[in-house]
Short mmCIF file of C-alpha atoms in Angstrom, two decimals:
data_model
loop_
_atom_site.label_atom_id
_atom_site.label_comp_id
_atom_site.label_asym_id
_atom_site.label_seq_id
_atom_site.Cartn_x
_atom_site.Cartn_y
_atom_site.Cartn_z
CA MET A 1 82.16 -1.35 -1.73
CA HIS A 2 79.65 -1.75 -4.51
CA VAL A 3 76.76 0.66 -5.06
CA VAL A 4 73.97 -0.14 -7.46
CA THR A 5 70.77 1.87 -7.95
CA LEU A 6 67.73 0.19 -9.42
CA SER A 7 64.88 2.10 -11.09
CA ALA A 8 62.12 -0.41 -11.78
CA THR A 9 58.75 0.02 -13.38
CA TYR A 10 56.01 -2.04 -11.78
CA GLY A 11 56.07 -5.67 -12.87
CA THR A 12 59.81 -5.86 -13.68
CA ALA A 13 60.85 -7.91 -10.62
CA GLY A 14 62.86 -5.26 -8.88
CA HIS A 15 62.20 -6.85 -5.54
CA GLN A 16 63.63 -10.17 -6.76
CA ILE A 17 66.53 -8.81 -8.78
CA GLY A 18 67.66 -6.31 -6.09
CA PRO A 19 68.21 -8.74 -3.24
CA ALA A 20 69.87 -11.26 -5.65
CA VAL A 21 72.37 -8.66 -6.81
CA ALA A 22 73.00 -7.47 -3.23
CA GLY A 23 73.67 -11.02 -2.08
CA ARG A 24 76.16 -11.65 -4.89
CA LEU A 25 78.01 -8.37 -4.27
CA GLY A 26 78.05 -8.76 -0.48
CA VAL A 27 76.18 -5.51 0.27
CA PRO A 28 72.85 -4.75 1.81
CA PHE A 29 69.63 -4.44 -0.19
CA VAL A 30 68.15 -1.16 0.83
CA ASP A 31 64.44 -0.67 0.41
CA ARG A 32 61.97 -0.16 3.31
CA ALA A 33 64.97 0.41 5.61
CA ILE A 34 65.22 3.93 4.34
CA ALA A 35 61.67 4.80 5.32
CA GLY A 36 62.36 3.37 8.80
CA ALA A 37 65.58 5.37 9.20
CA VAL A 38 63.97 8.59 8.11
CA ALA A 39 60.93 7.99 10.37
CA GLU A 40 63.31 7.58 13.37
CA GLU A 41 65.07 10.89 12.48
CA LEU A 42 61.81 12.79 12.04
CA GLY A 43 60.25 11.30 15.11
CA CYS A 44 57.19 9.94 13.35
CA SER A 45 55.85 6.39 12.97
CA LEU A 46 56.93 3.99 10.25
CA GLU A 47 53.34 4.04 8.98
CA GLU A 48 53.50 7.82 8.58
CA ALA A 49 56.89 7.52 6.83
CA LEU A 50 55.61 4.88 4.45
CA ALA A 51 52.89 7.36 3.39
CA TYR A 52 55.72 9.21 1.69
CA ASP A 53 57.19 6.03 0.20
CA ASP A 54 57.47 6.18 -3.60
CA ARG A 55 56.21 2.55 -3.77
CA ALA A 56 52.87 3.42 -2.15
CA GLU A 57 51.00 5.24 -4.88
CA HIS A 58 48.20 6.54 -2.66
CA GLY A 59 50.67 7.87 -0.14
CA LEU A 60 52.65 9.53 -2.93
CA ARG A 61 49.59 11.15 -4.34
CA ARG A 62 48.83 12.72 -1.02
CA LEU A 63 52.47 13.83 -0.82
CA LEU A 64 52.34 15.48 -4.19
CA PHE A 65 48.99 17.12 -3.65
CA GLU A 66 50.15 18.61 -0.35
CA ALA A 67 53.48 19.68 -1.85
CA LEU A 68 51.59 21.54 -4.59
CA ARG A 69 49.18 22.95 -2.01
CA LEU A 70 46.11 22.30 -4.24
CA PRO A 71 42.73 21.40 -2.72
CA THR A 72 41.78 19.64 -5.97
CA VAL A 73 43.98 18.23 -8.64
CA THR A 74 43.73 16.26 -11.82
CA PHE A 75 45.54 13.01 -11.55
CA GLY A 76 45.30 10.57 -14.41
CA GLY A 77 42.42 12.48 -15.80
CA VAL A 78 40.39 12.23 -12.57
CA ASP A 79 39.58 15.23 -10.39
CA MET A 80 40.22 14.34 -6.75
CA TYR A 81 39.81 16.26 -3.52
CA VAL A 82 42.48 15.56 -0.94
CA PRO A 83 41.48 16.70 2.55
CA GLY A 84 43.79 17.37 5.46
CA ALA A 85 47.48 18.13 5.65
CA LEU A 86 50.45 15.83 6.08
CA PRO A 87 52.27 16.08 9.41
CA ARG A 88 55.56 17.17 7.92
CA ALA A 89 56.71 18.86 4.71
CA PRO A 90 57.25 16.33 1.91
CA GLU A 91 60.47 18.17 0.96
CA GLU A 92 61.87 17.42 4.43
CA PHE A 93 61.18 13.73 4.07
CA VAL A 94 62.80 13.63 0.62
CA ARG A 95 65.91 15.52 1.77
CA ARG A 96 66.36 13.19 4.77
CA THR A 97 65.93 10.22 2.45
CA GLU A 98 68.67 11.61 0.22
CA ARG A 99 70.99 11.97 3.20
CA VAL A 100 70.35 8.34 4.23
CA LEU A 101 71.04 7.20 0.70
CA HIS A 102 74.40 9.07 0.63
CA GLU A 103 75.50 7.98 4.09
CA THR A 104 74.60 4.33 3.49
CA ALA A 105 76.24 4.22 0.08
CA ARG A 106 79.48 5.74 1.34
CA SER A 107 79.67 3.75 4.56
CA GLN A 108 78.72 0.23 3.46
CA GLY A 109 77.60 0.27 -0.17
CA GLY A 110 74.32 -1.32 -1.20
CA VAL A 111 71.73 -2.01 -3.83
CA PHE A 112 69.16 0.77 -3.64
CA LEU A 113 65.70 0.20 -5.15
CA GLY A 114 63.72 3.34 -6.10
CA ARG A 115 63.67 6.80 -4.54
CA ALA A 116 65.40 8.33 -7.60
CA GLY A 117 68.66 6.67 -6.58
CA ALA A 118 70.31 7.17 -9.96
CA ILE A 119 69.75 10.91 -9.69
CA VAL A 120 70.53 11.29 -5.94
CA LEU A 121 73.74 9.19 -6.25
CA ALA A 122 74.67 10.38 -9.78
CA GLY A 123 77.99 11.91 -8.67
CA LEU A 124 79.12 8.93 -6.56
CA PRO A 125 82.27 7.38 -8.17
CA GLY A 126 81.88 3.69 -9.06
CA ALA A 127 78.10 3.62 -8.60
CA LEU A 128 76.16 1.62 -11.22
CA HIS A 129 72.76 2.94 -12.23
CA VAL A 130 70.31 0.38 -13.70
CA ARG A 131 66.83 0.77 -15.15
CA LEU A 132 64.46 -2.26 -15.28
CA ASP A 133 61.64 -1.75 -17.78
CA ALA A 134 59.61 -3.68 -20.25
CA PRO A 135 56.67 -3.20 -22.62
CA LEU A 136 53.38 -2.69 -20.79
CA GLU A 137 51.67 -5.83 -22.19
CA ARG A 138 54.37 -8.16 -20.92
CA ARG A 139 54.31 -6.51 -17.51
CA VAL A 140 50.52 -6.83 -17.42
CA ARG A 141 50.74 -10.61 -18.09
CA ARG A 142 53.35 -11.09 -15.45
CA VAL A 143 51.48 -9.10 -12.78
CA ALA A 144 48.17 -10.80 -13.61
CA GLY A 145 49.80 -14.16 -13.15
CA LEU A 146 51.55 -13.30 -9.88
CA ARG A 147 48.55 -11.61 -8.34
CA ARG A 148 46.09 -14.11 -9.80
CA THR A 149 43.94 -11.34 -11.07
CA THR A 150 42.52 -10.19 -14.41
CA GLU A 151 44.70 -8.40 -16.96
CA HIS A 152 42.39 -5.39 -16.69
CA GLU A 153 43.04 -5.16 -12.89
CA ALA A 154 46.75 -5.76 -13.42
CA ARG A 155 46.90 -2.95 -16.01
CA GLU A 156 45.23 -0.53 -13.61
CA VAL A 157 47.68 -1.39 -10.82
CA ILE A 158 50.67 -1.01 -13.15
CA GLU A 159 49.55 2.30 -14.61
CA ASN A 160 48.78 3.76 -11.17
CA ASN A 161 52.25 2.75 -9.86
CA ASP A 162 54.09 3.89 -12.95
CA ARG A 163 52.34 7.26 -12.81
CA ALA A 164 53.10 7.73 -9.14
CA ARG A 165 56.76 6.80 -9.43
CA SER A 166 57.25 9.01 -12.41
CA ALA A 167 55.52 11.85 -10.61
CA TYR A 168 57.89 11.54 -7.63
CA VAL A 169 61.00 11.95 -9.84
CA ARG A 170 59.38 14.66 -11.97
CA HIS A 171 58.15 16.71 -9.00
CA PHE A 172 61.18 16.61 -6.77
CA TYR A 173 64.00 16.34 -9.36
CA ARG A 174 62.44 17.86 -12.50
CA ALA A 175 63.58 14.78 -14.37
CA ASP A 176 62.14 11.91 -16.38
CA ALA A 177 62.64 8.52 -14.63
CA ALA A 178 62.72 6.81 -18.02
CA ASP A 179 65.46 9.03 -19.48
CA PRO A 180 68.38 6.70 -20.46
CA ARG A 181 70.94 9.39 -19.64
CA HIS A 182 70.42 8.50 -15.95
CA TYR A 183 71.53 4.90 -16.38
CA HIS A 184 74.52 2.82 -17.33
CA LEU A 185 72.40 -0.28 -18.04
CA MET A 186 68.79 -0.75 -19.13
CA VAL A 187 67.32 -4.29 -18.96
CA ASP A 188 64.05 -5.85 -20.03
CA SER A 189 63.47 -8.25 -17.19
CA THR A 190 60.35 -9.75 -18.73
CA ALA A 191 62.31 -10.99 -21.73
CA ILE A 192 65.53 -11.91 -19.79
CA PRO A 193 65.09 -14.30 -16.85
CA VAL A 194 65.52 -12.77 -13.40
CA ALA A 195 68.66 -14.81 -12.65
CA ALA A 196 70.25 -13.63 -15.90
CA CYS A 197 69.34 -10.04 -15.13
CA ALA A 198 71.04 -10.32 -11.82
CA ASP A 199 74.15 -11.79 -13.55
CA LEU A 200 74.29 -8.89 -15.93
CA ILE A 201 74.00 -6.27 -13.18
CA VAL A 202 76.65 -7.97 -11.03
CA MET A 203 79.01 -8.20 -13.94
CA ALA A 204 78.46 -4.54 -14.82
CA ALA A 205 78.96 -3.47 -11.16
CA GLU A 206 82.19 -5.37 -10.79
CA ALA A 207 83.49 -3.90 -14.10
CA LEU A 208 82.62 -0.39 -13.04
CA ALA A 209 83.96 -0.54 -9.50
#
C-alpha cells in the first residue's frame, strides 16, 4: 500500500494533485474525511470539527488562541480579542487526528493532504513526504485567476492561509512546515504543470515503496 503526505502552501494545487496521485496509486485521497472521523469519535458535529481544520484559517486561529489561553493575541501584527471557549481541548482533536492518520495509512494507505502528515507519519516505512510550494507572486497570480479576484485580495487570502498552516505545525509540533528535512520531494507546482507534478510524485512513491 502506498502512503504519500502532501504539505501544500495555498495556491499550489494540492487539491488537484492529491486526488490525481491517489487515483494513479489506487489509494484513497484523505482530506475532509479525517475531520469527519474525528468528529464522530469526539461526539461533536462536523461543523465543530472543521473549526479545528488546518485549512480553515479562522477556525485555526480560534484553536491556537484557546490553546494558548490568551484573551488577546497578536496575529499577523493585529491585536485580536477572541471570546468564548471551544467545546473541547485542541490537543485532543489533534491527537485523535494523528491516530486516524496512522490507522488509515497502515490499513489502506492513502494520499494525505495537510495536518502535518510528514511529521505525524515520519516513521512509517515506505511513506513518501512531499512539499508543494512556489514563490508568492506566482501563487498570487494563480489564485487571483481562479477566484476571479484582485491580486491584492488573493495575496491577503494566501498570506492568511500560509500563516495559519505554519502556526498549526509550529504550535503542535514545534517544527517549521517549510523545513526541507521533513520531505523527500519538493515541487514548484506553479512552474511545473499539475499533471507533471502528479507524475513525479507517483514515480517517487513507486520507487520508495
